[in-house]
XYZ file of C-alpha atoms in Angstrom:
388
model
C 25.629 6.786 -18.285
C 28.356 4.774 -20.079
C 29.074 1.413 -18.446
C 32.696 2.477 -18.100
C 31.466 4.913 -15.411
C 29.000 2.531 -13.778
C 29.628 1.209 -10.269
C 29.296 -2.577 -9.801
C 26.527 -3.828 -7.508
C 25.641 -7.258 -6.149
C 22.239 -8.777 -5.369
C 22.110 -11.913 -3.201
C 18.933 -13.792 -2.232
C 18.543 -15.745 1.002
C 18.763 -19.073 -0.853
C 22.187 -18.141 -2.235
C 21.073 -17.037 -5.714
C 23.206 -14.120 -6.933
C 22.925 -11.454 -9.622
C 25.571 -8.922 -10.608
C 24.689 -5.586 -12.100
C 25.293 -1.863 -11.737
C 24.420 0.656 -9.083
C 21.837 3.423 -9.383
C 20.779 5.607 -6.497
C 22.776 5.563 -3.265
C 25.887 3.532 -2.563
C 26.000 1.091 0.324
C 24.065 -2.000 1.412
C 20.317 -2.597 1.743
C 18.660 -5.756 3.071
C 14.948 -6.541 2.944
C 12.278 -8.833 1.569
C 12.544 -9.058 -2.242
C 9.160 -8.716 -3.973
C 8.028 -7.779 -7.485
C 5.595 -5.184 -8.830
C 4.081 -5.705 -12.298
C 2.850 -2.146 -12.870
C 3.821 -0.399 -16.101
C 3.776 3.026 -14.448
C 3.736 4.723 -11.061
C 7.217 3.834 -9.803
C 7.433 6.952 -7.630
C 4.143 6.144 -5.886
C 5.405 2.592 -5.315
C 8.714 3.756 -3.872
C 6.980 6.109 -1.424
C 4.080 3.824 -0.411
C 4.487 2.998 3.314
C 3.134 -0.503 2.641
C 6.512 -1.299 1.026
C 8.429 -0.610 4.223
C 11.174 -3.206 4.721
C 11.062 -4.455 1.121
C 13.278 -4.386 -1.944
C 11.088 -3.999 -5.030
C 11.719 -5.614 -8.412
C 10.090 -3.548 -11.167
C 9.096 -5.938 -13.946
C 8.564 -3.144 -16.481
C 11.852 -3.152 -18.417
C 12.838 0.514 -18.119
C 12.516 2.706 -15.068
C 12.810 6.457 -14.663
C 11.688 7.744 -18.079
C 9.386 10.361 -16.556
C 11.659 11.318 -13.660
C 10.186 12.229 -10.280
C 8.290 15.208 -8.875
C 7.018 16.260 -5.421
C 3.322 15.875 -6.327
C 3.474 12.099 -6.859
C 4.841 11.082 -3.473
C 2.545 8.954 -1.304
C 4.491 9.842 1.847
C 7.245 12.233 2.853
C 10.090 10.042 1.538
C 10.785 6.640 -0.084
C 9.783 3.691 2.089
C 11.458 0.835 0.207
C 14.816 -0.555 1.293
C 16.019 -0.809 -2.297
C 15.008 -1.023 -5.977
C 15.791 -3.494 -8.765
C 15.424 -2.703 -12.486
C 16.449 -3.986 -15.910
C 17.275 -0.603 -17.445
C 17.457 2.875 -15.919
C 16.830 6.242 -17.571
C 19.280 8.870 -16.354
C 17.858 11.725 -18.482
C 14.055 11.832 -18.048
C 11.740 13.602 -20.470
C 8.494 14.811 -18.946
C 7.071 18.263 -18.288
C 6.348 17.389 -14.647
C 9.802 16.023 -13.875
C 11.969 17.926 -11.397
C 14.694 15.300 -10.873
C 15.965 12.032 -12.317
C 15.143 8.804 -10.512
C 18.828 7.884 -9.850
C 19.513 11.338 -8.383
C 16.355 11.159 -6.279
C 17.256 7.771 -4.783
C 20.811 8.909 -4.196
C 19.548 11.975 -2.336
C 17.187 9.769 -0.289
C 19.889 7.180 0.518
C 18.124 4.290 -1.242
C 20.374 1.813 -3.123
C 19.344 0.264 -6.409
C 20.708 -2.283 -8.866
C 20.084 -2.439 -12.618
C 21.381 -4.369 -15.587
C 20.167 -7.755 -14.337
C 17.638 -10.162 -15.863
C 14.518 -9.081 -13.969
C 12.332 -11.618 -15.811
C 14.525 -14.424 -14.523
C 14.513 -12.910 -11.026
C 10.722 -12.523 -11.040
C 10.268 -16.145 -12.099
C 12.590 -17.104 -9.262
C 10.414 -15.261 -6.717
C 7.208 -16.707 -8.197
C 8.621 -20.222 -7.973
C 10.419 -20.041 -4.630
C 8.371 -17.315 -2.946
C 9.301 -13.888 -1.609
C 12.493 -14.037 0.439
C 15.048 -11.743 1.980
C 17.807 -10.371 -0.176
C 20.527 -7.772 -0.177
C 21.820 -5.148 -2.605
C 25.320 -3.820 -2.084
C 28.016 -1.742 -3.714
C 30.201 -2.070 -0.602
C 30.085 -5.873 -0.227
C 30.842 -7.611 -3.515
C 31.738 -10.945 -1.952
C 28.713 -13.230 -2.338
C 29.291 -15.275 0.806
C 29.747 -12.178 2.978
C 26.551 -10.524 1.746
C 24.629 -13.802 2.024
C 25.602 -14.054 5.686
C 24.027 -10.644 6.370
C 20.903 -11.506 4.377
C 20.347 -14.768 6.243
C 20.731 -12.983 9.594
C 17.913 -10.527 8.792
C 14.428 -11.167 10.280
C 11.681 -12.569 8.056
C 8.601 -10.504 7.236
C 6.269 -12.947 8.987
C 5.836 -11.749 12.560
C 7.214 -8.238 11.924
C 5.312 -5.195 13.154
C 6.513 -2.430 10.821
C 3.551 -0.133 11.474
C 5.387 1.631 14.296
C 8.031 2.725 11.739
C 5.554 4.468 9.425
C 2.630 5.705 11.528
C 2.342 9.389 12.350
C 3.760 10.450 15.715
C 1.027 13.020 16.328
C -2.550 13.512 15.185
C -3.185 15.937 12.332
C -6.037 17.049 10.104
C -5.984 16.458 6.335
C -8.092 18.741 4.130
C -6.525 18.612 0.633
C -8.760 16.896 -1.952
C -7.676 15.576 -5.319
C -6.702 18.653 -7.337
C -9.211 19.562 -10.093
C -6.799 18.730 -12.917
C -6.603 15.118 -11.703
C -10.186 14.615 -10.513
C -11.578 11.694 -12.546
C -14.977 11.483 -10.817
C -16.856 14.729 -11.246
C -19.593 13.492 -8.894
C -17.172 13.203 -5.951
C -17.659 16.831 -4.953
C -21.438 16.631 -4.626
C -21.012 15.909 -0.913
C -19.184 19.169 -0.264
C -21.301 21.142 2.197
C -22.418 17.951 3.918
C -19.329 17.370 6.014
C -18.542 14.067 7.700
C -15.780 13.691 10.268
C -13.601 10.632 9.666
C -10.879 9.486 12.043
C -8.216 7.632 10.072
C -6.136 5.169 12.066
C -2.702 5.459 10.437
C -0.997 2.111 9.903
C 0.976 3.675 7.022
C -1.611 5.650 5.091
C -1.102 6.784 1.501
C -1.736 10.433 0.767
C -4.093 9.671 -2.093
C -6.443 7.813 0.253
C -6.683 11.001 2.317
C -7.222 13.049 -0.851
C -10.090 10.810 -1.956
C -11.777 11.034 1.440
C -11.440 14.824 1.341
C -12.769 14.886 -2.230
C -15.930 13.168 -1.005
C -16.527 15.871 1.584
C -14.871 14.280 4.605
C -13.048 16.138 7.349
C -10.189 13.724 8.014
C -8.371 13.476 11.349
C -5.340 11.170 11.095
C -4.225 9.584 14.364
C -1.282 7.333 15.352
C -1.756 3.570 15.155
C -1.543 3.193 18.932
C -4.310 5.714 19.667
C -6.737 4.157 22.191
C -10.374 3.749 21.099
C -11.573 6.256 23.710
C -9.392 8.978 22.180
C -10.681 8.121 18.698
C -14.308 8.327 19.804
C -13.641 11.611 21.614
C -13.411 13.200 18.147
C -17.090 12.237 17.720
C -16.430 10.813 14.252
C -19.161 9.967 11.769
C -16.959 7.135 10.548
C -13.651 5.403 11.195
C -11.095 4.498 8.544
C -8.415 1.798 8.947
C -5.493 2.477 6.596
C -3.041 0.435 4.608
C 0.377 -0.371 6.055
C 3.389 -2.719 6.016
C 4.380 -5.955 7.704
C 2.469 -8.791 9.318
C -1.044 -7.722 10.416
C -1.173 -10.351 13.172
C 1.773 -8.583 14.855
C -0.125 -5.273 15.083
C -1.815 -6.338 18.304
C -2.660 -2.832 19.543
C -4.414 -2.042 16.273
C -6.405 -5.275 16.445
C -7.524 -4.586 20.013
C -8.481 -1.024 19.072
C -10.501 -2.261 16.100
C -12.289 -4.777 18.344
C -13.330 -1.991 20.687
C -14.438 0.226 17.791
C -16.713 -2.529 16.482
C -18.847 -1.922 19.578
C -19.315 1.762 18.744
C -21.797 1.130 15.893
C -19.819 3.663 13.841
C -19.355 2.998 10.100
C -15.890 1.497 9.539
C -13.981 1.206 6.247
C -10.641 -0.601 5.916
C -8.126 -0.813 3.082
C -5.277 -3.359 2.748
C -3.669 -3.614 6.212
C -6.867 -2.060 7.578
C -8.816 -4.879 5.909
C -6.587 -7.469 7.577
C -6.743 -5.723 10.975
C -10.530 -5.662 10.697
C -10.492 -9.361 9.827
C -8.530 -10.135 12.994
C -10.863 -7.951 15.055
C -13.822 -9.955 13.740
C -12.154 -13.216 14.758
C -10.471 -14.275 11.503
C -6.828 -15.189 10.889
C -4.367 -14.091 8.207
C -1.664 -16.014 6.354
C 1.358 -15.053 4.245
C 1.005 -15.408 0.490
C 3.769 -17.109 -1.466
C 4.772 -13.965 -3.352
C 1.921 -11.553 -2.741
C -0.091 -9.338 -5.072
C 1.626 -6.188 -6.331
C 0.445 -4.546 -9.507
C -2.213 -2.456 -11.218
C -4.331 -5.061 -13.010
C -5.559 -7.507 -10.379
C -9.166 -8.546 -11.091
C -11.452 -8.580 -8.061
C -15.162 -9.144 -7.763
C -18.133 -11.309 -6.917
C -21.626 -11.870 -8.290
C -21.079 -10.833 -11.923
C -19.110 -7.654 -11.149
C -15.393 -7.378 -11.899
C -13.110 -4.501 -10.903
C -9.547 -4.115 -12.147
C -7.652 -3.092 -9.051
C -4.341 -1.840 -7.708
C -2.926 -4.193 -5.069
C 0.095 -4.354 -2.785
C 0.097 -6.929 -0.001
C 1.897 -10.005 1.339
C -0.843 -11.331 3.627
C -4.471 -12.353 3.164
C -7.451 -13.315 5.320
C -7.995 -17.045 5.736
C -11.567 -17.589 4.441
C -12.090 -20.659 6.614
C -11.515 -18.565 9.742
C -14.151 -15.926 8.962
C -17.128 -15.914 11.355
C -19.761 -16.473 8.655
C -22.608 -15.768 11.070
C -21.680 -12.063 11.173
C -19.499 -11.367 8.131
C -19.532 -12.288 4.453
C -17.025 -12.184 1.611
C -17.849 -9.289 -0.722
C -14.945 -9.622 -3.181
C -12.502 -12.289 -4.293
C -9.184 -11.882 -6.066
C -10.144 -13.544 -9.339
C -6.597 -14.719 -10.063
C -6.227 -16.975 -7.023
C -9.633 -16.738 -5.247
C -8.189 -15.211 -2.078
C -10.416 -12.916 -0.020
C -10.366 -9.389 -1.457
C -13.225 -7.843 0.512
C -15.490 -8.496 3.488
C -18.716 -6.943 4.728
C -20.498 -7.164 8.075
C -23.993 -8.600 7.723
C -25.719 -6.189 10.114
C -23.360 -3.279 10.820
C -22.022 -0.574 8.426
C -18.559 -2.150 8.369
C -16.650 -3.255 5.267
C -13.134 -3.506 3.918
C -11.148 -4.404 0.801
C -7.710 -5.897 0.304
C -6.978 -3.712 -2.713
C -6.474 0.053 -3.198
C -9.572 1.878 -4.484
C -7.663 5.182 -4.390
C -5.288 3.762 -7.061
C -2.281 6.096 -7.386
C -1.092 4.365 -9.414
C -3.769 2.215 -10.954
C -7.320 2.085 -12.313
C -10.285 3.898 -10.782
C -12.848 1.073 -10.978
C -13.231 0.842 -7.188
C -13.406 4.551 -6.321
C -17.121 4.080 -5.640
C -16.159 2.503 -2.293
C -15.417 5.968 -0.906
C -18.934 7.037 -1.849
C -20.228 3.839 -0.222
C -18.434 4.821 2.990
C -19.919 8.315 2.849
C -23.385 6.858 2.256
C -23.001 4.607 5.308
C -22.123 7.676 7.412
C -25.096 9.577 5.983
C -27.457 6.712 6.812
C -26.056 6.413 10.346
C -26.479 10.148 10.901
C -30.058 10.109 9.674
C -30.852 7.130 11.920
C -29.374 8.940 14.936
C -31.450 12.075 14.195
C -34.601 10.002 13.788
C -33.934 8.239 17.100
C -33.631 11.577 18.915
C -36.826 12.897 17.343
């Protein structure tokens, strides 16, 4: 698109910093927390990840949209971000899987974007000052007027956004990773040995459900406010706590449910928000990171093992608040030493802060799904032996 046809757009941060660029996607105004993602690929998965609800995402990779978009790569039914920020935008994608350009897709989905700004400068600003609210607008080009709206918006700390993304009704998921994309040929060895998993939906990504199905799990997805009795009525072999957006400490119903489920002796596996919810249920606290972890190359590990992981979160478990008598740290983020995984010392309960299902990202941590299945297998065998 020639700049002569481009529509001006304005970005204003809560501290008054302004950037002027050009519009891509929908026209209008979007306000949310401005964060950055360092991934070199996977922009469609990022845009549709429910964990990004309420946020405006800076893409640090310098050009966005080269491969277009397609229905297969969506992590939910529609984009979850409030807006998108890019250096350059491709209006004519070239990829055999593409069905639509990124600007047309965002326009159709009513998501504003701004491009043509110095995203390296903006990212350094967020790293230095921390994530903060901001606004993108094509309708309000007066800096003071847009700043007033940005400063009136609520901060992410204390926000319960799970209710905006959780499913309204329970449903069963049965679609595994399609054969063309299956990277772990051993995943299917569990088919025929079915395990029922109830997934508590705080904003679950589709690829998490695919990986569970690929490992032979029958997955029942339930709303975040489902009481523990209703979850246990499904007689699950295991319980999964999903990823999701916002402040985990504000998801009080989910925390209380997780506390009750700890008493069931069922294997429990949590990812991202689910990891934080589990931490609260065990008695720990969470805190907001300065600018969070969002990218595809975050190293995580402990005891001579390192995994390169996909991460997307604003909050982390406070290690000093963990009840060390019953739980231990299993993984650390090796960039800043924050807690990246915990494990119960006596029960089959564990969680990680990162995304082992990737999409996008590396597959180093996919073994955690097999670990969850193994914990369900062991629990089943123990129950059979007890009866006999």
